[in-house]
mmCIF file of C-alpha atoms and ligand atoms in Angstrom:
data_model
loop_
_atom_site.group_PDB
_atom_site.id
_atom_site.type_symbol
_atom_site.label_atom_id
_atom_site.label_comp_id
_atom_site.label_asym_id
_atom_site.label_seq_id
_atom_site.Cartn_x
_atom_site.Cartn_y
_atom_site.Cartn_z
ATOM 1 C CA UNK A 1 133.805 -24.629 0.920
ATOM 2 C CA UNK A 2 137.174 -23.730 0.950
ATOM 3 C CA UNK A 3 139.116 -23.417 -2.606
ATOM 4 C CA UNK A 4 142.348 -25.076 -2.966
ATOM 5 C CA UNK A 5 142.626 -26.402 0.527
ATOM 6 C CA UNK A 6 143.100 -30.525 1.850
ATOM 7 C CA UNK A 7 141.529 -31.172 4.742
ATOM 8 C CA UNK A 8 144.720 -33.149 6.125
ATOM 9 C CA UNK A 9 143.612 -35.094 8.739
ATOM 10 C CA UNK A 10 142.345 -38.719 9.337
ATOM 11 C CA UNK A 11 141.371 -38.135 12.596
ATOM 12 C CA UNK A 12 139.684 -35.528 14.609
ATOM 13 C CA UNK A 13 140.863 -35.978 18.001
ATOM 14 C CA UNK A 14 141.116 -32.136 19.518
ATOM 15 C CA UNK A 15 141.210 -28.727 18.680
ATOM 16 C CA UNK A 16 144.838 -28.483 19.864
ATOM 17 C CA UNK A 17 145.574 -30.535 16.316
ATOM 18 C CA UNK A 18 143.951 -28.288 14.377
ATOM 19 C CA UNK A 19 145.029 -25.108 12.312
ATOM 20 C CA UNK A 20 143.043 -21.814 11.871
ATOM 21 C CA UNK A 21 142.513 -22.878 7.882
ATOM 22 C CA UNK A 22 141.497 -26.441 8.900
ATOM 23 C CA UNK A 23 138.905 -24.821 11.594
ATOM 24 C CA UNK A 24 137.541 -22.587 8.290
ATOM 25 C CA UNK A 25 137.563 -24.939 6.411
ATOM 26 C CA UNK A 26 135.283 -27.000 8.765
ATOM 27 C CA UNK A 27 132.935 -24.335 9.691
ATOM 28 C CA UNK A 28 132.652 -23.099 5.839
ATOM 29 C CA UNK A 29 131.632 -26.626 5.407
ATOM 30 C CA UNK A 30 129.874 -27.019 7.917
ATOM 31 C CA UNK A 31 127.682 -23.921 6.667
ATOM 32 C CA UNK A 32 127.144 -25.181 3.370
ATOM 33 C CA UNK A 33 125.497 -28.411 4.941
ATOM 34 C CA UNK A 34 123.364 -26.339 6.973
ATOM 35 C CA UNK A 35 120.543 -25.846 4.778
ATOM 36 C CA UNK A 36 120.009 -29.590 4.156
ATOM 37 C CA UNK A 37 118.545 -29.859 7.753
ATOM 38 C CA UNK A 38 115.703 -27.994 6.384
ATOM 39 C CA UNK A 39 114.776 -29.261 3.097
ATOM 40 C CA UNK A 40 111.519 -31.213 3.318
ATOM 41 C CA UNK A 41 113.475 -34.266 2.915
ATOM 42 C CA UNK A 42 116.464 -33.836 4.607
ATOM 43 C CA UNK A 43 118.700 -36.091 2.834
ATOM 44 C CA UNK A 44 121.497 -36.300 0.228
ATOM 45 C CA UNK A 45 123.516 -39.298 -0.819
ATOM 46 C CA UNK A 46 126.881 -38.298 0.085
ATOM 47 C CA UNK A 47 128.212 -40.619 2.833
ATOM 48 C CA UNK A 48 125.996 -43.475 1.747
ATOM 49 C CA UNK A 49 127.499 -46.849 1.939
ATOM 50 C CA UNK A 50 130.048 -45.684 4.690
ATOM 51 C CA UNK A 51 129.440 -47.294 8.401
ATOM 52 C CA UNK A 52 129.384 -44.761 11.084
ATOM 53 C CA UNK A 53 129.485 -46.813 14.812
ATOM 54 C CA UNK A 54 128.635 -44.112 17.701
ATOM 55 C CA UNK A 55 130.184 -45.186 20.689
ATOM 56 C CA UNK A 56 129.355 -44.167 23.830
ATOM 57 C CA UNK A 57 130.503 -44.804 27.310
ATOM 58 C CA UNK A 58 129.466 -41.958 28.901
ATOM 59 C CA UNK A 59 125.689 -40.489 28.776
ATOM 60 C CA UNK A 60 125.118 -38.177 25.999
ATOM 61 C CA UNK A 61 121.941 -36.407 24.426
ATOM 62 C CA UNK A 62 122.904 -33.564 22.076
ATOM 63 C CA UNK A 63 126.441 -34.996 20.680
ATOM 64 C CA UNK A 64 125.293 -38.640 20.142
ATOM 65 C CA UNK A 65 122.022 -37.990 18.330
ATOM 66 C CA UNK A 66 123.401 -35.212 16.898
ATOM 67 C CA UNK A 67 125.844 -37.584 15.457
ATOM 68 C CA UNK A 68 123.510 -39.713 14.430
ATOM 69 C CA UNK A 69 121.297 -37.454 12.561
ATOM 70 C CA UNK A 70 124.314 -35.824 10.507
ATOM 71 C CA UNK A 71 125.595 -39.387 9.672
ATOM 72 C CA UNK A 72 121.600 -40.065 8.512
ATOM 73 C CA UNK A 73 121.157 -37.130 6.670
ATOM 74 C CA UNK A 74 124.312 -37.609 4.725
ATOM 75 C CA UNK A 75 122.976 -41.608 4.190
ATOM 76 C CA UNK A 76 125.818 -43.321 6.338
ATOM 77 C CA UNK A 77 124.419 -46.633 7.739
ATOM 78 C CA UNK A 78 125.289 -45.920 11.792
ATOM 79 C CA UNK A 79 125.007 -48.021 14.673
ATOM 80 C CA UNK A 80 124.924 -47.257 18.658
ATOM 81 C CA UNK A 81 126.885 -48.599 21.265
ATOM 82 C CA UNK A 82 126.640 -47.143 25.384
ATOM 83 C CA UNK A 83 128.275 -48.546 27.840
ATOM 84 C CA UNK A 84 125.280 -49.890 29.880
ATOM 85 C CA UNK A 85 124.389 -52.245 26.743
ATOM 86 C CA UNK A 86 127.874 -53.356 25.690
ATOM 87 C CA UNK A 87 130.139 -56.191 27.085
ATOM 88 C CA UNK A 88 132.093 -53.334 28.786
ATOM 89 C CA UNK A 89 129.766 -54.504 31.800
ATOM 90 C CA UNK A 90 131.127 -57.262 31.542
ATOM 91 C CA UNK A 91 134.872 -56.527 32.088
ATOM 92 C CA UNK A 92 135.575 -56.590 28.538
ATOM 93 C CA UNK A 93 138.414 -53.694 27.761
ATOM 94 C CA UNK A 94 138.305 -50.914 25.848
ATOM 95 C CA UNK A 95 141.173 -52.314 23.575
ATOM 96 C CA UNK A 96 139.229 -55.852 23.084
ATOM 97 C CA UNK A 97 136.034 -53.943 22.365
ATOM 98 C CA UNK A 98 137.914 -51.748 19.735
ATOM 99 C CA UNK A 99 139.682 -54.862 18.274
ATOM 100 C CA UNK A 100 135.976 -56.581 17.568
ATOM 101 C CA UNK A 101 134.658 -53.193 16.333
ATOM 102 C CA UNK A 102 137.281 -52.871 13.648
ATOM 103 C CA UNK A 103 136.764 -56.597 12.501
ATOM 104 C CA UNK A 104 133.675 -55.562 11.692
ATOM 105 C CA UNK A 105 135.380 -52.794 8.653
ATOM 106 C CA UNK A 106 133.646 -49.207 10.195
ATOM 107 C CA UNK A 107 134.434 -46.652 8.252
ATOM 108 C CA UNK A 108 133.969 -43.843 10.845
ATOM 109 C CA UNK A 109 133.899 -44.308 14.833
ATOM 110 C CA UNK A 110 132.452 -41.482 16.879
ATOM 111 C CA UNK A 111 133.894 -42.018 20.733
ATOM 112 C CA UNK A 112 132.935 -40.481 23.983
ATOM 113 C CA UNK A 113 134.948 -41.834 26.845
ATOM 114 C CA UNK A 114 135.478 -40.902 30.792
ATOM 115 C CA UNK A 115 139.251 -41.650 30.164
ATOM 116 C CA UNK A 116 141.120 -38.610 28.418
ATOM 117 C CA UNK A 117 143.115 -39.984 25.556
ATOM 118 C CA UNK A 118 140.670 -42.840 24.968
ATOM 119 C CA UNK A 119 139.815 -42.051 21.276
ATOM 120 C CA UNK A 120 143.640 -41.475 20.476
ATOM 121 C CA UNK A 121 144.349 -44.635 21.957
ATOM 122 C CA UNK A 122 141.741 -46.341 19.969
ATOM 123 C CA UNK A 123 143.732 -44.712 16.792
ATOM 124 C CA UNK A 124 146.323 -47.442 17.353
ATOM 125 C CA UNK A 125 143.721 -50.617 17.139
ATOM 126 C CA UNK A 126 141.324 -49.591 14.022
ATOM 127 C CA UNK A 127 141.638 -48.669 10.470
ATOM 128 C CA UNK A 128 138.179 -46.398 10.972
ATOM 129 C CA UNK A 129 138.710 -42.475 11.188
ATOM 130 C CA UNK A 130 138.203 -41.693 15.049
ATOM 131 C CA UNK A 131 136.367 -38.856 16.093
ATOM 132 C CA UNK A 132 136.486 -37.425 20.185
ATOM 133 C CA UNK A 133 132.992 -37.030 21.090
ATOM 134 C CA UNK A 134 134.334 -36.130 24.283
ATOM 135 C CA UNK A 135 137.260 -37.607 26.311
ATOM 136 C CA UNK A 136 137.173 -36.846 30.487
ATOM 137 C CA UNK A 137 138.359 -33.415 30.888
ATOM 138 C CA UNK A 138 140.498 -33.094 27.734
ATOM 139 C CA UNK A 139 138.421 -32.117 24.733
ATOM 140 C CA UNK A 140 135.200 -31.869 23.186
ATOM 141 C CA UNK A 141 135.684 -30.780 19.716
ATOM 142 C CA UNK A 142 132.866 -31.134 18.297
ATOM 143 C CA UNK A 143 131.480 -29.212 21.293
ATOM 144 C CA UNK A 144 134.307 -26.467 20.358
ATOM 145 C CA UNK A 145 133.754 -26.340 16.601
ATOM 146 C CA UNK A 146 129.513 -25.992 17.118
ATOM 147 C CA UNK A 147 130.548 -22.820 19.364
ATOM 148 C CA UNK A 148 132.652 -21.418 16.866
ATOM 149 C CA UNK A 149 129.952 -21.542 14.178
ATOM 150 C CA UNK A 150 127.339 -20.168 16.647
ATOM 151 C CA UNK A 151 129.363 -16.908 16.848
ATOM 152 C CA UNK A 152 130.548 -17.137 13.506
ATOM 153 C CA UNK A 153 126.894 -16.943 11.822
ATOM 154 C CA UNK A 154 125.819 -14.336 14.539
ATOM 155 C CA UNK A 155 128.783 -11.729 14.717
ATOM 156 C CA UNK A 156 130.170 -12.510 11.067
ATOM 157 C CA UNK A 157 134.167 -12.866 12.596
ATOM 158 C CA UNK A 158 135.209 -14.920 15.062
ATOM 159 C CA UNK A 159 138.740 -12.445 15.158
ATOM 160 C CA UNK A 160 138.803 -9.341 17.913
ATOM 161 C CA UNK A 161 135.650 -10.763 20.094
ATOM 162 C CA UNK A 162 135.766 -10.759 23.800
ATOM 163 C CA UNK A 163 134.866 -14.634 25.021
ATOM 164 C CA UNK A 164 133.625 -14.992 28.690
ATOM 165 C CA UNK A 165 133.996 -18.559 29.821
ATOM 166 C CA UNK A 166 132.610 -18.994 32.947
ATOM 167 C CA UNK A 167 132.283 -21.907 35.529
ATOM 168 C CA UNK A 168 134.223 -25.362 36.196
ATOM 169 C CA UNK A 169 137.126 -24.517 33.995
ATOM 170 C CA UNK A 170 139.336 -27.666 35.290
ATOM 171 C CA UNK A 171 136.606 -30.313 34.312
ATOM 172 C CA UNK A 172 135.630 -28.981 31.620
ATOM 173 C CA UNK A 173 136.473 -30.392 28.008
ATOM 174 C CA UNK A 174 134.228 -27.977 26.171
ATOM 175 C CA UNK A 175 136.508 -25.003 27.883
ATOM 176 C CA UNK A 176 139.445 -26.627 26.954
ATOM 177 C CA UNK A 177 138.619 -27.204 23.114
ATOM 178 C CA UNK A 178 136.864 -23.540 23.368
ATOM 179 C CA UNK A 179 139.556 -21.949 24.757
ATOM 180 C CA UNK A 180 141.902 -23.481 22.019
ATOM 181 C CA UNK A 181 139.628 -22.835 19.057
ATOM 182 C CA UNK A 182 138.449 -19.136 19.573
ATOM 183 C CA UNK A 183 142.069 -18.133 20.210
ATOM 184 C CA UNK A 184 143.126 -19.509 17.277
ATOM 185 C CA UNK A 185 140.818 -17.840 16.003
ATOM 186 C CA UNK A 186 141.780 -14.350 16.290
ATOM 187 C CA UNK A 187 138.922 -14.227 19.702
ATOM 188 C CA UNK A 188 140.521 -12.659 23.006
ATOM 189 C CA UNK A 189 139.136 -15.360 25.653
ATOM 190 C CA UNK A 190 138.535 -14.811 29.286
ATOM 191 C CA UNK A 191 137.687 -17.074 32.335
ATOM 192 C CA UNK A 192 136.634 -16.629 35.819
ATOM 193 C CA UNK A 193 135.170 -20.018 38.220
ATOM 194 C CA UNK A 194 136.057 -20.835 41.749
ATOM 195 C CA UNK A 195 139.509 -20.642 42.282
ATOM 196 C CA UNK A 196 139.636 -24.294 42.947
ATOM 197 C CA UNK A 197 138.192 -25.013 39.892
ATOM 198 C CA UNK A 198 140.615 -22.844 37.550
ATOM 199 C CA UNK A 199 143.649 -24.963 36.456
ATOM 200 C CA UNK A 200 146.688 -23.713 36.295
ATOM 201 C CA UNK A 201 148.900 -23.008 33.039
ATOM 202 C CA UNK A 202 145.751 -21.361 30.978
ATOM 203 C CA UNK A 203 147.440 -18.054 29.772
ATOM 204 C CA UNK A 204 149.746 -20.855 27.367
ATOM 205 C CA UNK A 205 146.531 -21.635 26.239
ATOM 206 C CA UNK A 206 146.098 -17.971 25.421
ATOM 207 C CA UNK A 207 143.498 -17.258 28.139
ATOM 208 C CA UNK A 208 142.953 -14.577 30.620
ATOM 209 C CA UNK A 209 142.131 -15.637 34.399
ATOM 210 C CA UNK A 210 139.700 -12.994 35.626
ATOM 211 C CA UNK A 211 139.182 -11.809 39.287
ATOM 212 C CA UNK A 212 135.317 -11.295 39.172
ATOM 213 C CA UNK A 213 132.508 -12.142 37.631
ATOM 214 C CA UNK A 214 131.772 -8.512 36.404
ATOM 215 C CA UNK A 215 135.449 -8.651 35.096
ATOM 216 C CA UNK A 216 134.901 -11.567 33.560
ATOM 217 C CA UNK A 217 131.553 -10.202 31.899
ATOM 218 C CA UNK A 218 132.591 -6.591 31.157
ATOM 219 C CA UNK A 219 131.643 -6.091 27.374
ATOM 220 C CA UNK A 220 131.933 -9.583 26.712
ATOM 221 C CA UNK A 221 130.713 -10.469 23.168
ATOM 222 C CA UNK A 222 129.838 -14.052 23.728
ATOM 223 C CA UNK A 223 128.912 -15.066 27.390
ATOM 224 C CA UNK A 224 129.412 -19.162 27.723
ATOM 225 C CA UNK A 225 128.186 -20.741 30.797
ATOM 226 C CA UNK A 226 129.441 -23.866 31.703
ATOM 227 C CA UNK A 227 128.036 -27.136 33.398
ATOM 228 C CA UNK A 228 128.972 -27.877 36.892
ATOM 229 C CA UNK A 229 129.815 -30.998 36.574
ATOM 230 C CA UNK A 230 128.856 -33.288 39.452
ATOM 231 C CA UNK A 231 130.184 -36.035 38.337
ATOM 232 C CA UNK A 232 133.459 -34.867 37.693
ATOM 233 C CA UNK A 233 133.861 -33.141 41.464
ATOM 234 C CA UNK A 234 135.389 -33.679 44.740
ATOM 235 C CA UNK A 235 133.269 -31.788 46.978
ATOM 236 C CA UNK A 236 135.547 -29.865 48.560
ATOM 237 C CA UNK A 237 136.721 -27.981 45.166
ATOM 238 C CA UNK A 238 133.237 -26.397 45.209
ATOM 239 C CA UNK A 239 131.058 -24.549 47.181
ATOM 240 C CA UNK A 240 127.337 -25.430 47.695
ATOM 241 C CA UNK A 241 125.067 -24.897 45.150
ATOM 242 C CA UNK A 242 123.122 -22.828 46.800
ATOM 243 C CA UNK A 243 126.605 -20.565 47.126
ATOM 244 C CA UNK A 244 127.961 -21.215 43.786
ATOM 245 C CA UNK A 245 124.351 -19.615 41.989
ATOM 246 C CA UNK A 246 124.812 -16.966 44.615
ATOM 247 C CA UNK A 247 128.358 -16.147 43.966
ATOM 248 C CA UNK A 248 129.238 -17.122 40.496
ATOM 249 C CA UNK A 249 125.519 -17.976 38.411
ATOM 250 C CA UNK A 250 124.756 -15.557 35.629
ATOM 251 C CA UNK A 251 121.910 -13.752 36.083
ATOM 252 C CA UNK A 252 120.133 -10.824 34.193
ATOM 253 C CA UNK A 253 122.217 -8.037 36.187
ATOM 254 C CA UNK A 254 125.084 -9.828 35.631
ATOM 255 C CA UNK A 255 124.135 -9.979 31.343
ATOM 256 C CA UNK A 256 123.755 -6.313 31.823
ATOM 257 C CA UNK A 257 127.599 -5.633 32.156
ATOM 258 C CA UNK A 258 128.049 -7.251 28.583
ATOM 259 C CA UNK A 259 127.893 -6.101 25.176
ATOM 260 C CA UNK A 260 124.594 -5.580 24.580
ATOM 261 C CA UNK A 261 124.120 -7.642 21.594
ATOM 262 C CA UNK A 262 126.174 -10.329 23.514
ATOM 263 C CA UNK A 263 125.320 -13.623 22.887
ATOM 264 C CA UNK A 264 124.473 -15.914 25.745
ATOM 265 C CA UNK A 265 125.994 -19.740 25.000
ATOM 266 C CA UNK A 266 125.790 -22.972 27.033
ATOM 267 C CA UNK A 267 126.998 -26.563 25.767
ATOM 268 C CA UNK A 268 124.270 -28.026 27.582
ATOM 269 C CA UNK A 269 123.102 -29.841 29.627
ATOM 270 C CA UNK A 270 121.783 -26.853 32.055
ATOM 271 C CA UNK A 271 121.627 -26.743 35.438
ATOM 272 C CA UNK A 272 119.420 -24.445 35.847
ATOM 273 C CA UNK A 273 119.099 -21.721 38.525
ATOM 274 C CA UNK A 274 122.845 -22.646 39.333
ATOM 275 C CA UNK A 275 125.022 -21.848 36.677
ATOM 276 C CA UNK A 276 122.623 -19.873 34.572
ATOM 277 C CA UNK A 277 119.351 -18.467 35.540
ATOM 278 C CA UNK A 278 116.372 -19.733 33.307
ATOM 279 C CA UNK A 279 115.366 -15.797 32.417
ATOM 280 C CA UNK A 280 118.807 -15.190 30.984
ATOM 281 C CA UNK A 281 119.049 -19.615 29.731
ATOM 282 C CA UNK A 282 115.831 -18.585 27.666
ATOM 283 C CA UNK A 283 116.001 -15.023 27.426
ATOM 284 C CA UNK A 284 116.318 -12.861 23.838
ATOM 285 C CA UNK A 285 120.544 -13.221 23.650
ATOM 286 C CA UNK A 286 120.586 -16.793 24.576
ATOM 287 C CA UNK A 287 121.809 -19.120 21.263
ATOM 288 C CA UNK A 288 121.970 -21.990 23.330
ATOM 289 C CA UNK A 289 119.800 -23.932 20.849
ATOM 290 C CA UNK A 290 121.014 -22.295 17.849
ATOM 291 C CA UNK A 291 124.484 -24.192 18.847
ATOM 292 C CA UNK A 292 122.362 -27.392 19.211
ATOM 293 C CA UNK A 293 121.156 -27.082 15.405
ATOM 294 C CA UNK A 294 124.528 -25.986 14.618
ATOM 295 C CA UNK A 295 125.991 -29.101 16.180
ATOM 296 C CA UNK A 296 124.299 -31.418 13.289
ATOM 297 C CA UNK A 297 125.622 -29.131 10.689
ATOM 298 C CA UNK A 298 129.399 -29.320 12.102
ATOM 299 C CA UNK A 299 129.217 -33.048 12.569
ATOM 300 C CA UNK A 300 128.143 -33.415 8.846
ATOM 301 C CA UNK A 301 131.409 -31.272 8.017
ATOM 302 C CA UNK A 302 133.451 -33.787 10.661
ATOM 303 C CA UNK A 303 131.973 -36.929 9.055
ATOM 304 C CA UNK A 304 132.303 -35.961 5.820
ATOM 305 C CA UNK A 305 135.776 -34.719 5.564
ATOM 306 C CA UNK A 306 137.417 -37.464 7.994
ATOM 307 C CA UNK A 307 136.475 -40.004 5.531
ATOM 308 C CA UNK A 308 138.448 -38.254 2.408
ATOM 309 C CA UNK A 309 136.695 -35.695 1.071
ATOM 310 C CA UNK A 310 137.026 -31.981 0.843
HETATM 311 N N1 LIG B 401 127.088 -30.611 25.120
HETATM 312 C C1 LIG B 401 127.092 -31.953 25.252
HETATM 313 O O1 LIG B 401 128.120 -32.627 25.068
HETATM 314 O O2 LIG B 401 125.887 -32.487 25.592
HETATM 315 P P1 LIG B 401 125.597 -34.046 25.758
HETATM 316 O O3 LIG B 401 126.384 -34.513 26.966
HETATM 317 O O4 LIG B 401 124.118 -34.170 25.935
HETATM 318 O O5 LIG B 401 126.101 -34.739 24.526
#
């Protein structure tokens, strides 16, 4: 861990609130959790008598078990909610639900919600730290941080690589918060989708908008994929599947161009044959479940320092 640093912040909302040292000082923790996960009993008593409530209105795998196991192997007593099973069916509002879910004295509440700003508004109703698990197409920090580490632990630096982002830049949170969080971190990042699907406004983010995909790749260090995200699109911002694979799916020629000790990343889940081909998705660079068992480790570090320690 970090000597003579505070981690200053109740909340972890975004990347964009974050500083370089307070990224560091996540990862470094982060790191030193890692090994816990493979002890023969993974468990140590540090969060134990805290509540941890996972809430989830949008479907989840990796982030919300990944949650739940960091929260369990630190001894935190947590609790599920999705939408599907909560009173959110019926009609009850986001506000209301937050208001009965801090009379019940969390200390900790993990939120993943279609609308972006959800988890900041749910600041203003609870006493709990609030961590984004995902909010619409703003940020995924988590998502952002667990990418960091991956290339952190593989390169050694995060500072003077070449980050290829490629896909559905516009919906994406885990661009956004990756985008953020390798520039601040010293990374040069680059981006290339369908035009329709590249906002506009990303070089004050600190990113480069490519013209090709070979541009895009062109000893790249780290090559992300990203999900297309069907239920984020209007149909005419994309082309066919069939056309998108064809036109803007990584492949093994198109790994080729890269470093060659690039690292091949995707947040998951894959669609695969479209974005990413399954040779390249499972192929010798790919670390795409290396950031999965780094996403327990970083959500130990977010657990534990939201509620007051560093
Ligand atoms: N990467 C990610 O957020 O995956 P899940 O939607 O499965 O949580």
């Amino acid at each position: 861990m970090t000597t003579g640093y505070f981690f200053p912040h109740r909340h972890i909302l975004g990347i964009d609130n974050l500083t370089a040292d307070d990224i560091h000082h996540i990862l470094t923790t982060a790191e030193s959790f890692k090994e816990i996960s493979s002890r023969p009993i993974k468990k140590v008593p540090t969060l134990r008598g805290n509540t941890i409530i996972n809430l989830f209105f949008e479907p989840s795998t990796r982030t919300r078990l990944s949650f739940e196991v960091a929260a369990k192997r630190m001894s935190a007593d947590t609790f599920n909610i999705s939408a599907s099973t909560s009173s959110a069916t019926k009609g009850e509002t986001l506000i209301d639900t937050a208001r009965n879910i801090a009379a019940m004295n969390p200390d900790t509440i993990v939120i993943r919600h279609s609308c972006s700003g959800a988890p900041h508004m749910l600041t203003r109703y609870v006493d709990a730290a609030v961590i984004n698990a995902g909010d619409g197409t703003h940020e995924h920090p988590s998502q952002g941080l667990l990418d960091m580490l991956t290339v952190r632990e593989k390169k050694g630096r995060l500072d003077g690589l070449k980050v290829a982002i490629i896909g559905d830049i516009l919906h994406s949170r885990v661009a956004h918060s990756g985008i953020l969080g390798f520039t601040k971190m010293g990374s040069e990042v680059f981006v290339y989708g369908p035009s329709t699907l590249i906002p506009k406004g990303l070089d004050h983010l600190g990113a480069t908008v490519c013209s090709s995909l070979n541009e895009v790749v062109e000893d790249a260090d780290v090559v992300m994929t990203l999900r297309i995200q069907k239920e984020r699109q209007n149909d005419s911002l994309l082309p066919s599947f069939r056309e998108y694979a064809r036109k803007f799916g990584v492949t093994r020629n198109v790994i080729a161009l890269a470093k060659p000790d690039a690292l091949v990343m995707h947040p998951g889940p894959i669609n695969r044959g479209i974005e990413l081909m399954p040779d390249v998705a499972d192929g010798s660079r790919s670390v795409i479940l290396d950031q999965v068992t780094n996403g327990v480790a970083v959500r130990m570090a977010m657990l534990y320092l939201v509620m007051g320690n560093t």
